[in-house]
mmCIF file of C-alpha atoms in Angstrom:
data_model
loop_
_atom_site.group_PDB
_atom_site.id
_atom_site.type_symbol
_atom_site.label_atom_id
_atom_site.label_comp_id
_atom_site.label_asym_id
_atom_site.label_seq_id
_atom_site.Cartn_x
_atom_site.Cartn_y
_atom_site.Cartn_z
ATOM 1 C CA UNK L 1 0.379 19.199 2.253
ATOM 2 C CA UNK L 2 -3.492 20.703 1.727
ATOM 3 C CA UNK L 3 -2.988 24.404 1.632
ATOM 4 C CA UNK L 4 -4.516 25.891 -1.324
ATOM 5 C CA UNK L 5 -5.860 22.749 -2.723
ATOM 6 C CA UNK L 6 -9.071 22.044 -4.052
ATOM 7 C CA UNK L 7 -10.776 19.033 -2.749
ATOM 8 C CA UNK L 8 -13.952 18.041 -3.685
ATOM 9 C CA UNK L 9 -15.786 16.274 -0.662
ATOM 10 C CA UNK L 10 -18.867 13.910 -1.777
ATOM 11 C CA UNK L 11 -21.275 12.922 1.030
ATOM 12 C CA UNK L 12 -23.556 9.990 0.645
ATOM 13 C CA UNK L 13 -26.763 9.073 2.421
ATOM 14 C CA UNK L 14 -25.768 6.926 5.517
ATOM 15 C CA UNK L 15 -25.699 7.939 9.244
ATOM 16 C CA UNK L 16 -21.900 8.383 9.063
ATOM 17 C CA UNK L 17 -22.804 11.599 7.180
ATOM 18 C CA UNK L 18 -22.888 13.568 10.551
ATOM 19 C CA UNK L 19 -19.059 12.817 10.568
ATOM 20 C CA UNK L 20 -18.343 14.108 7.180
ATOM 21 C CA UNK L 21 -18.874 17.846 8.830
ATOM 22 C CA UNK L 22 -15.816 17.058 10.776
ATOM 23 C CA UNK L 23 -14.065 15.945 7.875
ATOM 24 C CA UNK L 24 -14.919 19.219 5.854
ATOM 25 C CA UNK L 25 -13.666 20.893 9.042
ATOM 26 C CA UNK L 26 -10.592 19.091 9.111
ATOM 27 C CA UNK L 27 -9.633 19.755 5.431
ATOM 28 C CA UNK L 28 -10.526 23.374 6.075
ATOM 29 C CA UNK L 29 -8.362 24.002 8.764
ATOM 30 C CA UNK L 30 -5.478 22.512 7.006
ATOM 31 C CA UNK L 31 -5.886 25.152 4.232
ATOM 32 C CA UNK L 32 -7.716 23.278 1.344
ATOM 33 C CA UNK L 33 -10.577 24.682 -0.371
ATOM 34 C CA UNK L 34 -13.215 22.164 0.036
ATOM 35 C CA UNK L 35 -16.463 21.953 -2.206
ATOM 36 C CA UNK L 36 -18.940 19.569 -0.859
ATOM 37 C CA UNK L 37 -21.469 17.485 -2.851
ATOM 38 C CA UNK L 38 -24.399 16.060 -1.036
ATOM 39 C CA UNK L 39 -26.514 13.354 -2.347
ATOM 40 C CA UNK L 40 -30.218 13.842 -1.933
ATOM 41 C CA UNK L 41 -29.970 11.095 0.829
ATOM 42 C CA UNK L 42 -27.228 12.568 2.378
ATOM 43 C CA UNK L 43 -29.116 15.884 2.772
ATOM 44 C CA UNK L 44 -31.820 14.010 4.619
ATOM 45 C CA UNK L 45 -29.230 13.046 7.277
ATOM 46 C CA UNK L 46 -27.431 16.386 7.468
ATOM 47 C CA UNK L 47 -28.387 19.779 6.102
ATOM 48 C CA UNK L 48 -26.277 21.814 3.402
ATOM 49 C CA UNK L 49 -25.835 24.514 5.598
ATOM 50 C CA UNK L 50 -23.777 22.617 7.895
ATOM 51 C CA UNK L 51 -21.265 22.329 5.128
ATOM 52 C CA UNK L 52 -21.526 25.872 3.819
ATOM 53 C CA UNK L 53 -21.075 27.389 7.256
ATOM 54 C CA UNK L 54 -17.760 25.343 7.643
ATOM 55 C CA UNK L 55 -16.424 25.391 4.089
ATOM 56 C CA UNK L 56 -17.590 29.099 3.079
ATOM 57 C CA UNK L 57 -18.518 27.735 -0.209
ATOM 58 C CA UNK L 58 -21.662 26.698 -2.015
ATOM 59 C CA UNK L 59 -22.925 23.275 -1.368
ATOM 60 C CA UNK L 60 -24.352 21.371 -4.470
ATOM 61 C CA UNK L 61 -27.081 18.785 -4.038
ATOM 62 C CA UNK L 62 -29.004 19.041 -7.439
ATOM 63 C CA UNK L 63 -27.636 17.858 -10.758
ATOM 64 C CA UNK L 64 -29.865 20.491 -12.391
ATOM 65 C CA UNK L 65 -28.910 23.553 -9.781
ATOM 66 C CA UNK L 66 -26.934 25.717 -12.239
ATOM 67 C CA UNK L 67 -26.629 29.144 -10.658
ATOM 68 C CA UNK L 68 -23.662 30.044 -13.029
ATOM 69 C CA UNK L 69 -24.717 30.137 -16.570
ATOM 70 C CA UNK L 70 -21.087 30.281 -17.906
ATOM 71 C CA UNK L 71 -20.219 26.771 -16.424
ATOM 72 C CA UNK L 72 -21.884 23.486 -16.113
ATOM 73 C CA UNK L 73 -21.625 22.882 -12.672
ATOM 74 C CA UNK L 74 -20.457 19.101 -12.272
ATOM 75 C CA UNK L 75 -17.890 19.495 -15.085
ATOM 76 C CA UNK L 76 -16.659 22.826 -13.640
ATOM 77 C CA UNK L 77 -16.590 21.215 -10.287
ATOM 78 C CA UNK L 78 -14.438 18.034 -11.680
ATOM 79 C CA UNK L 79 -11.997 20.408 -13.595
ATOM 80 C CA UNK L 80 -11.215 22.615 -10.405
ATOM 81 C CA UNK L 81 -10.717 19.603 -8.156
ATOM 82 C CA UNK L 82 -6.923 18.696 -6.812
ATOM 83 C CA UNK L 83 -8.239 15.560 -4.954
ATOM 84 C CA UNK L 84 -11.737 13.896 -4.113
ATOM 85 C CA UNK L 85 -12.872 12.478 -0.991
ATOM 86 C CA UNK L 86 -15.908 10.558 -0.687
ATOM 87 C CA UNK L 87 -16.999 10.152 2.844
ATOM 88 C CA UNK L 88 -19.278 8.206 3.946
ATOM 89 C CA UNK L 89 -19.412 6.003 0.971
ATOM 90 C CA UNK L 90 -22.392 3.912 1.055
ATOM 91 C CA UNK L 91 -22.822 0.398 -0.633
ATOM 92 C CA UNK L 92 -25.180 1.900 -3.164
ATOM 93 C CA UNK L 93 -22.617 4.761 -3.958
ATOM 94 C CA UNK L 94 -19.940 2.375 -4.282
ATOM 95 C CA UNK L 95 -21.871 0.278 -6.835
ATOM 96 C CA UNK L 96 -22.627 3.654 -8.673
ATOM 97 C CA UNK L 97 -18.963 4.473 -8.876
ATOM 98 C CA UNK L 98 -17.540 1.155 -10.089
ATOM 99 C CA UNK L 99 -20.305 0.522 -12.676
ATOM 100 C CA UNK L 100 -20.418 4.422 -13.766
ATOM 101 C CA UNK L 101 -23.784 5.317 -13.340
ATOM 102 C CA UNK L 102 -24.364 9.091 -13.264
ATOM 103 C CA UNK L 103 -27.867 9.668 -11.791
ATOM 104 C CA UNK L 104 -27.187 12.595 -9.234
ATOM 105 C CA UNK L 105 -24.468 15.346 -8.946
ATOM 106 C CA UNK L 106 -21.982 13.525 -7.204
ATOM 107 C CA UNK L 107 -21.953 10.407 -9.624
ATOM 108 C CA UNK L 108 -22.203 12.783 -12.705
ATOM 109 C CA UNK L 109 -19.110 14.903 -11.354
ATOM 110 C CA UNK L 110 -17.323 11.524 -10.642
ATOM 111 C CA UNK L 111 -17.858 10.400 -14.296
ATOM 112 C CA UNK L 112 -16.597 13.892 -15.282
ATOM 113 C CA UNK L 113 -13.488 13.518 -13.069
ATOM 114 C CA UNK L 114 -12.446 9.903 -14.209
ATOM 115 C CA UNK L 115 -9.246 9.258 -12.771
ATOM 116 C CA UNK L 116 -7.374 12.538 -13.404
ATOM 117 C CA UNK L 117 -6.821 13.349 -9.479
ATOM 118 C CA UNK L 118 -6.434 11.295 -6.478
ATOM 119 C CA UNK L 119 -9.642 9.833 -5.224
ATOM 120 C CA UNK L 120 -10.091 8.747 -1.523
ATOM 121 C CA UNK L 121 -13.132 6.604 -0.418
ATOM 122 C CA UNK L 122 -14.070 6.182 3.425
ATOM 123 C CA UNK L 123 -16.873 3.141 3.290
ATOM 124 C CA UNK L 124 -19.192 3.012 5.802
ATOM 125 C CA UNK L 125 -22.198 0.610 6.372
ATOM 126 C CA UNK L 126 -23.779 -2.467 8.048
ATOM 127 C CA UNK L 127 -20.917 -5.201 8.666
ATOM 128 C CA UNK L 128 -22.684 -7.667 6.620
ATOM 129 C CA UNK L 129 -23.148 -5.265 3.766
ATOM 130 C CA UNK L 130 -19.553 -4.492 3.901
ATOM 131 C CA UNK L 131 -18.496 -8.199 3.668
ATOM 132 C CA UNK L 132 -20.811 -8.780 1.005
ATOM 133 C CA UNK L 133 -18.961 -10.141 -2.091
ATOM 134 C CA UNK L 134 -20.843 -7.948 -4.500
ATOM 135 C CA UNK L 135 -19.650 -4.767 -2.328
ATOM 136 C CA UNK L 136 -16.190 -6.200 -2.041
ATOM 137 C CA UNK L 137 -16.050 -6.626 -5.784
ATOM 138 C CA UNK L 138 -17.073 -2.959 -6.564
ATOM 139 C CA UNK L 139 -14.254 -1.934 -4.347
ATOM 140 C CA UNK L 140 -11.867 -4.032 -6.159
ATOM 141 C CA UNK L 141 -12.945 -2.511 -9.308
ATOM 142 C CA UNK L 142 -12.370 0.983 -8.030
ATOM 143 C CA UNK L 143 -9.074 -0.075 -6.532
ATOM 144 C CA UNK L 144 -7.809 -1.215 -9.910
ATOM 145 C CA UNK L 145 -8.614 2.094 -11.282
ATOM 146 C CA UNK L 146 -6.588 3.889 -8.635
ATOM 147 C CA UNK L 147 -8.884 4.926 -6.076
ATOM 148 C CA UNK L 148 -7.568 4.432 -2.611
ATOM 149 C CA UNK L 149 -9.557 3.260 0.326
ATOM 150 C CA UNK L 150 -9.284 4.292 4.091
ATOM 151 C CA UNK L 151 -10.800 1.038 5.662
ATOM 152 C CA UNK L 152 -13.639 1.172 8.076
ATOM 153 C CA UNK L 153 -13.160 0.825 11.834
ATOM 154 C CA UNK L 154 -14.654 -2.059 13.819
ATOM 155 C CA UNK L 155 -17.328 -1.360 16.784
ATOM 156 C CA UNK L 156 -20.587 -0.878 17.931
ATOM 157 C CA UNK L 157 -22.551 0.113 14.821
ATOM 158 C CA UNK L 158 -25.692 2.426 14.238
ATOM 159 C CA UNK L 159 -27.621 -0.611 12.987
ATOM 160 C CA UNK L 160 -26.888 -2.320 16.394
ATOM 161 C CA UNK L 161 -24.443 -4.910 15.181
ATOM 162 C CA UNK L 162 -20.844 -4.935 16.067
ATOM 163 C CA UNK L 163 -18.326 -5.268 13.367
ATOM 164 C CA UNK L 164 -16.409 -3.759 10.515
ATOM 165 C CA UNK L 165 -18.375 -0.707 8.963
ATOM 166 C CA UNK L 166 -17.730 2.306 10.832
ATOM 167 C CA UNK L 167 -16.421 4.963 8.919
ATOM 168 C CA UNK L 168 -12.766 5.949 9.646
ATOM 169 C CA UNK L 169 -12.257 9.082 11.877
ATOM 170 C CA UNK L 170 -12.102 12.441 10.221
ATOM 171 C CA UNK L 171 -8.653 12.935 11.611
ATOM 172 C CA UNK L 172 -7.479 9.694 9.741
ATOM 173 C CA UNK L 173 -9.170 10.819 6.568
ATOM 174 C CA UNK L 174 -7.813 14.201 6.398
ATOM 175 C CA UNK L 175 -4.048 12.776 7.275
ATOM 176 C CA UNK L 176 -4.438 10.200 4.673
ATOM 177 C CA UNK L 177 -5.496 12.716 1.959
ATOM 178 C CA UNK L 178 -2.529 14.983 3.155
ATOM 179 C CA UNK L 179 -0.171 12.050 2.698
ATOM 180 C CA UNK L 180 -1.628 11.549 -0.818
ATOM 181 C CA UNK L 181 -1.331 15.011 -1.910
ATOM 182 C CA UNK L 182 2.164 15.706 0.169
ATOM 183 C CA UNK L 183 3.731 16.595 -3.019
ATOM 184 C CA UNK L 184 6.138 13.421 -3.242
ATOM 185 C CA UNK L 185 7.424 13.082 -6.939
ATOM 186 C CA UNK L 186 5.926 10.842 -8.903
ATOM 187 C CA UNK L 187 8.816 9.739 -10.558
ATOM 188 C CA UNK L 188 8.321 6.184 -10.675
ATOM 189 C CA UNK L 189 5.538 6.433 -13.056
ATOM 190 C CA UNK L 190 5.877 3.521 -15.666
ATOM 191 C CA UNK L 191 8.441 1.869 -13.440
ATOM 192 C CA UNK L 192 7.960 -1.867 -12.520
ATOM 193 C CA UNK L 193 8.858 -2.300 -9.012
ATOM 194 C CA UNK L 194 8.705 -6.085 -7.214
ATOM 195 C CA UNK L 195 8.915 -6.214 -3.554
ATOM 196 C CA UNK L 196 8.918 -9.407 -1.400
ATOM 197 C CA UNK L 197 7.517 -8.957 2.279
ATOM 198 C CA UNK L 198 6.886 -11.119 5.483
ATOM 199 C CA UNK L 199 8.019 -14.599 6.658
ATOM 200 C CA UNK L 200 8.041 -17.634 5.037
ATOM 201 C CA UNK L 201 6.801 -20.767 6.457
ATOM 202 C CA UNK L 202 8.613 -24.280 6.297
ATOM 203 C CA UNK L 203 6.440 -27.143 7.258
ATOM 204 C CA UNK L 204 7.583 -29.836 9.574
ATOM 205 C CA UNK L 205 4.313 -31.511 9.744
ATOM 206 C CA UNK L 206 0.695 -30.525 8.978
ATOM 207 C CA UNK L 207 0.357 -28.524 12.216
ATOM 208 C CA UNK L 208 3.938 -27.219 12.906
ATOM 209 C CA UNK L 209 6.652 -25.242 11.129
ATOM 210 C CA UNK L 210 9.645 -23.186 11.136
ATOM 211 C CA UNK L 211 9.258 -19.495 10.799
ATOM 212 C CA UNK L 212 10.540 -16.067 11.766
ATOM 213 C CA UNK L 213 9.298 -12.711 13.451
ATOM 214 C CA UNK L 214 9.082 -10.800 10.224
ATOM 215 C CA UNK L 215 5.670 -8.892 10.241
ATOM 216 C CA UNK L 216 5.658 -7.594 6.702
ATOM 217 C CA UNK L 217 5.648 -4.163 7.580
ATOM 218 C CA UNK L 218 9.014 -2.910 6.011
ATOM 219 C CA UNK L 219 8.061 -4.751 2.862
ATOM 220 C CA UNK L 220 4.558 -3.087 2.710
ATOM 221 C CA UNK L 221 5.757 0.097 3.456
ATOM 222 C CA UNK L 222 8.315 -0.143 0.703
ATOM 223 C CA UNK L 223 5.425 -1.172 -1.768
ATOM 224 C CA UNK L 224 2.965 1.611 -0.632
ATOM 225 C CA UNK L 225 5.775 4.195 -1.170
ATOM 226 C CA UNK L 226 6.526 3.139 -4.426
ATOM 227 C CA UNK L 227 2.777 2.957 -5.521
ATOM 228 C CA UNK L 228 2.481 6.695 -4.244
ATOM 229 C CA UNK L 229 5.326 7.605 -6.622
ATOM 230 C CA UNK L 230 3.740 6.059 -9.139
ATOM 231 C CA UNK L 231 4.998 2.622 -9.687
ATOM 232 C CA UNK L 232 3.509 -0.450 -11.083
ATOM 233 C CA UNK L 233 3.914 -2.566 -7.854
ATOM 234 C CA UNK L 234 3.972 -6.333 -7.411
ATOM 235 C CA UNK L 235 4.188 -7.793 -3.716
ATOM 236 C CA UNK L 236 4.997 -11.358 -3.359
ATOM 237 C CA UNK L 237 4.216 -11.826 0.687
ATOM 238 C CA UNK L 238 4.719 -14.662 2.979
ATOM 239 C CA UNK L 239 3.316 -14.855 6.328
ATOM 240 C CA UNK L 240 2.668 -11.197 7.483
ATOM 241 C CA UNK L 241 0.853 -9.547 10.778
ATOM 242 C CA UNK L 242 -0.649 -6.511 8.998
ATOM 243 C CA UNK L 243 -2.453 -6.138 5.461
ATOM 244 C CA UNK L 244 -0.839 -5.340 2.360
ATOM 245 C CA UNK L 245 -1.643 -1.766 0.747
ATOM 246 C CA UNK L 246 -4.136 -1.154 -1.788
ATOM 247 C CA UNK L 247 -3.629 -0.584 -5.202
ATOM 248 C CA UNK L 248 -0.723 -3.251 -5.549
ATOM 249 C CA UNK L 249 -0.838 -6.519 -6.953
ATOM 250 C CA UNK L 250 -0.216 -9.277 -4.143
ATOM 251 C CA UNK L 251 0.774 -12.550 -4.542
ATOM 252 C CA UNK L 252 0.514 -14.811 -1.313
ATOM 253 C CA UNK L 253 3.160 -17.583 -0.905
ATOM 254 C CA UNK L 254 4.053 -19.805 1.916
ATOM 255 C CA UNK L 255 7.498 -21.372 1.780
ATOM 256 C CA UNK L 256 10.942 -20.086 0.376
ATOM 257 C CA UNK L 257 10.314 -22.712 -2.676
ATOM 258 C CA UNK L 258 7.079 -20.983 -3.070
ATOM 259 C CA UNK L 259 8.644 -17.409 -2.942
ATOM 260 C CA UNK L 260 11.419 -18.423 -5.095
ATOM 261 C CA UNK L 261 8.991 -19.520 -7.746
ATOM 262 C CA UNK L 262 6.930 -16.495 -7.612
ATOM 263 C CA UNK L 263 9.737 -14.041 -7.874
ATOM 264 C CA UNK L 264 11.774 -15.642 -10.438
ATOM 265 C CA UNK L 265 8.583 -16.010 -12.668
ATOM 266 C CA UNK L 266 8.073 -12.178 -12.269
ATOM 267 C CA UNK L 267 11.840 -10.758 -11.957
ATOM 268 C CA UNK L 268 12.236 -10.414 -15.874
ATOM 269 C CA UNK L 269 9.383 -7.866 -16.015
ATOM 270 C CA UNK L 270 10.555 -5.855 -13.023
ATOM 271 C CA UNK L 271 12.881 -2.786 -13.205
ATOM 272 C CA UNK L 272 13.566 -2.512 -9.287
ATOM 273 C CA UNK L 273 13.397 -5.417 -7.166
ATOM 274 C CA UNK L 274 13.609 -4.773 -3.329
ATOM 275 C CA UNK L 275 13.704 -8.129 -1.277
ATOM 276 C CA UNK L 276 12.457 -7.245 2.097
ATOM 277 C CA UNK L 277 11.041 -10.412 2.974
ATOM 278 C CA UNK L 278 12.853 -12.560 5.913
ATOM 279 C CA UNK L 279 13.275 -16.118 3.952
ATOM 280 C CA UNK L 280 13.931 -18.984 5.740
ATOM 281 C CA UNK L 281 17.658 -20.232 5.029
ATOM 282 C CA UNK L 282 16.703 -23.986 6.129
ATOM 283 C CA UNK L 283 13.843 -26.298 5.930
ATOM 284 C CA UNK L 284 13.053 -29.793 7.163
ATOM 285 C CA UNK L 285 14.495 -32.129 4.612
ATOM 286 C CA UNK L 286 11.678 -34.160 5.155
ATOM 287 C CA UNK L 287 7.968 -32.875 6.057
ATOM 288 C CA UNK L 288 5.788 -35.424 7.850
ATOM 289 C CA UNK L 289 2.530 -36.046 6.055
ATOM 290 C CA UNK L 290 0.943 -36.754 9.099
ATOM 291 C CA UNK L 291 1.303 -34.999 12.640
ATOM 292 C CA UNK L 292 4.355 -36.179 14.666
ATOM 293 C CA UNK L 293 3.333 -37.554 17.664
ATOM 294 C CA UNK L 294 4.916 -37.072 21.063
ATOM 295 C CA UNK L 295 6.725 -39.829 22.504
ATOM 296 C CA UNK L 296 9.284 -39.965 25.556
ATOM 297 C CA UNK L 297 12.266 -40.003 23.075
ATOM 298 C CA UNK L 298 14.074 -36.849 21.634
ATOM 299 C CA UNK L 299 13.344 -35.492 18.413
ATOM 300 C CA UNK L 300 15.766 -34.783 15.818
ATOM 301 C CA UNK L 301 15.121 -32.623 12.779
ATOM 302 C CA UNK L 302 17.469 -32.913 9.982
ATOM 303 C CA UNK L 303 17.466 -29.451 7.686
ATOM 304 C CA UNK L 304 18.463 -28.738 4.351
ATOM 305 C CA UNK L 305 19.236 -25.273 2.574
ATOM 306 C CA UNK L 306 16.393 -23.346 0.977
ATOM 307 C CA UNK L 307 16.829 -22.064 -2.368
ATOM 308 C CA UNK L 308 18.673 -18.631 -2.212
ATOM 309 C CA UNK L 309 16.507 -16.247 -4.164
ATOM 310 C CA UNK L 310 18.459 -12.994 -3.783
ATOM 311 C CA UNK L 311 22.002 -14.998 -5.383
ATOM 312 C CA UNK L 312 19.512 -16.318 -8.145
ATOM 313 C CA UNK L 313 18.390 -12.905 -8.979
ATOM 314 C CA UNK L 314 21.778 -11.670 -8.722
ATOM 315 C CA UNK L 315 22.977 -14.263 -11.398
ATOM 316 C CA UNK L 316 20.095 -13.232 -13.665
ATOM 317 C CA UNK L 317 20.457 -9.442 -13.390
ATOM 318 C CA UNK L 318 19.989 -7.489 -16.471
ATOM 319 C CA UNK L 319 22.354 -4.491 -16.691
ATOM 320 C CA UNK L 320 19.700 -1.896 -16.347
ATOM 321 C CA UNK L 321 17.700 -3.881 -13.138
ATOM 322 C CA UNK L 322 18.366 -2.702 -9.749
ATOM 323 C CA UNK L 323 18.549 -5.056 -6.896
ATOM 324 C CA UNK L 324 17.964 -4.382 -3.257
ATOM 325 C CA UNK L 325 18.584 -7.164 -0.415
ATOM 326 C CA UNK L 326 18.057 -7.083 3.275
ATOM 327 C CA UNK L 327 20.255 -8.349 6.102
ATOM 328 C CA UNK L 328 18.894 -8.618 9.492
ATOM 329 C CA UNK L 329 22.405 -8.580 11.843
ATOM 330 C CA UNK L 330 23.024 -8.669 15.258
ATOM 331 C CA UNK L 331 27.045 -7.865 14.729
ATOM 332 C CA UNK L 332 29.581 -6.954 12.138
ATOM 333 C CA UNK L 333 27.084 -5.083 9.977
ATOM 334 C CA UNK L 334 29.209 -3.328 7.762
ATOM 335 C CA UNK L 335 31.240 -6.551 7.030
ATOM 336 C CA UNK L 336 28.317 -8.705 6.390
ATOM 337 C CA UNK L 337 26.325 -6.337 4.296
ATOM 338 C CA UNK L 338 29.322 -5.661 1.865
ATOM 339 C CA UNK L 339 30.038 -9.430 1.771
ATOM 340 C CA UNK L 340 26.482 -10.236 0.919
ATOM 341 C CA UNK L 341 26.178 -7.484 -1.737
ATOM 342 C CA UNK L 342 29.286 -8.983 -3.354
ATOM 343 C CA UNK L 343 28.520 -12.645 -3.185
ATOM 344 C CA UNK L 344 24.878 -11.976 -4.298
ATOM 345 C CA UNK L 345 25.592 -9.611 -6.971
ATOM 346 C CA UNK L 346 23.313 -7.163 -5.401
ATOM 347 C CA UNK L 347 23.265 -3.529 -6.140
ATOM 348 C CA UNK L 348 22.569 -2.315 -2.407
ATOM 349 C CA UNK L 349 22.131 -4.253 0.969
ATOM 350 C CA UNK L 350 19.662 -2.685 3.579
ATOM 351 C CA UNK L 351 21.436 -3.772 6.903
ATOM 352 C CA UNK L 352 19.747 -3.094 10.349
ATOM 353 C CA UNK L 353 20.992 -4.196 13.777
ATOM 354 C CA UNK L 354 17.799 -5.931 15.041
ATOM 355 C CA UNK L 355 19.422 -6.312 18.638
ATOM 356 C CA UNK L 356 18.572 -2.279 18.745
ATOM 357 C CA UNK L 357 15.448 -1.027 20.257
ATOM 358 C CA UNK L 358 12.822 0.419 17.914
ATOM 359 C CA UNK L 359 14.692 -1.791 15.011
ATOM 360 C CA UNK L 360 13.466 -4.494 12.520
ATOM 361 C CA UNK L 361 11.069 -7.106 12.906
ATOM 362 C CA UNK L 362 7.813 -6.257 14.194
ATOM 363 C CA UNK L 363 8.304 -2.332 14.918
ATOM 364 C CA UNK L 364 6.539 0.537 13.248
ATOM 365 C CA UNK L 365 10.157 2.009 12.955
ATOM 366 C CA UNK L 366 13.357 0.971 11.711
ATOM 367 C CA UNK L 367 17.114 2.161 11.463
ATOM 368 C CA UNK L 368 19.050 1.139 8.381
ATOM 369 C CA UNK L 369 22.480 1.333 6.684
ATOM 370 C CA UNK L 370 22.578 1.109 2.992
ATOM 371 C CA UNK L 371 25.536 -0.701 1.512
ATOM 372 C CA UNK L 372 27.020 -1.869 -1.667
ATOM 373 C CA UNK L 373 30.111 -4.181 -2.274
ATOM 374 C CA UNK L 374 32.312 -0.962 -2.116
ATOM 375 C CA UNK L 375 31.078 0.259 1.082
ATOM 376 C CA UNK L 376 28.438 2.528 2.952
ATOM 377 C CA UNK L 377 26.165 4.259 0.432
ATOM 378 C CA UNK L 378 23.830 6.182 3.438
ATOM 379 C CA UNK L 379 22.782 5.778 7.136
ATOM 380 C CA UNK L 380 19.148 6.127 7.582
ATOM 381 C CA UNK L 381 17.984 7.128 11.274
ATOM 382 C CA UNK L 382 15.674 5.715 13.182
ATOM 383 C CA UNK L 383 12.181 6.741 11.831
ATOM 384 C CA UNK L 384 9.040 5.332 10.515
ATOM 385 C CA UNK L 385 9.025 2.446 8.094
ATOM 386 C CA UNK L 386 7.485 4.350 5.546
ATOM 387 C CA UNK L 387 9.952 7.211 5.816
ATOM 388 C CA UNK L 388 12.610 4.732 5.786
ATOM 389 C CA UNK L 389 11.047 3.114 2.754
ATOM 390 C CA UNK L 390 11.175 6.654 0.761
ATOM 391 C CA UNK L 391 14.840 6.704 1.157
ATOM 392 C CA UNK L 392 15.453 3.336 -0.205
ATOM 393 C CA UNK L 393 13.257 3.993 -3.305
ATOM 394 C CA UNK L 394 15.088 7.254 -3.871
ATOM 395 C CA UNK L 395 18.724 5.356 -3.606
ATOM 396 C CA UNK L 396 17.252 2.535 -6.118
ATOM 397 C CA UNK L 397 15.766 5.076 -8.421
ATOM 398 C CA UNK L 398 18.664 6.934 -8.604
ATOM 399 C CA UNK L 399 20.769 3.975 -9.752
ATOM 400 C CA UNK L 400 18.008 2.737 -12.192
ATOM 401 C CA UNK L 401 17.930 6.177 -13.783
ATOM 402 C CA UNK L 402 21.709 6.477 -13.885
ATOM 403 C CA UNK L 403 21.627 3.262 -15.909
ATOM 404 C CA UNK L 404 18.947 4.174 -18.198
ATOM 405 C CA UNK L 405 20.401 7.362 -18.966
ATOM 406 C CA UNK L 406 23.872 5.501 -19.819
ATOM 407 C CA UNK L 407 22.419 2.813 -21.847
ATOM 408 C CA UNK L 408 20.445 5.765 -23.754
ATOM 409 C CA UNK L 409 23.899 7.556 -24.437
ATOM 410 C CA UNK L 410 25.190 4.263 -25.674
ATOM 411 C CA UNK L 411 22.400 3.505 -28.215
ATOM 412 C CA UNK L 412 21.519 0.310 -26.248
ATOM 413 C CA UNK L 413 17.833 1.269 -25.163
#
């Protein structure tokens, strides 16, 4: 994944700069050609010679240190880079990157590079600095430009505080960059993917509700995989146990009705829709305005059907759109999945037997069978949800591409 790649490692001035040496080592061991740019502040924490010994490449600190008259150093570095890692990224460096300042070697190189290659940023700072709205706003600006962040860890910080702010471990940074450069095809460039994730919540009263065990992991894995393949991704998410991937639009909802409104409002702009959310089939017919008090008597709830989102999408689906639904089953997997595909007019139903170990809600792994109304399309064995997501997207995209080519051939595009 990293063999032969030219990686620019930017190191800025925080105590975590010492961990950047391990990042350089991990990347070098993986076969990358690592060129390190230190800020002047970083050089006060760790010597350039350390990185030179690890990478076998000259380390640059001064913008005006031009030892090769045939090139301009910061332009040359930008032109050669296949990817950039900034680790650690201080609050000051994030501000400069977000605002487009160019007052040192790293910031001028980043300006010359623009958004032409993947950029992975590993923030590290005091917990309160990291939580500062200004810092978070700068990070959002960079995300919108396509930068990817590897979140800092929580624990004891050098400043004496305990909280979120520790730079991610070098192994995690190297692995994340490897995934970004894994040679995944970016065939989804320009394709608009709409994903639903998580569980909906149906209120009984202000403190009680009906829900299910969905964690959101499968839907978020699909969104992340689509993002990495170049798609423009929107995620409509209910209650989740994990954070959504960076670099995608996230619309938070609570109830099935909320999700129905959010999805149908965006459906017309989508090319591929993957409905991985676990939407409640029923809701209390009348939600209490105040907390229902406990009494000696039994309590009965009258339930009514929630809106059927998948069916509504199937009824509205344009010929070129691809609609993928999910079905969590405990029995009769094939019959239920094919029946659902036919009745909902979905192109594919992704069925999983949630009674099996390691499958379905809450797990990091999944095993699914993909069906159309006509029968089995593909069995995807037990593996990580991200790997399952890759296969699902490949199946959906093949269908989308085939339809687009057919419509071009008939002159209808």
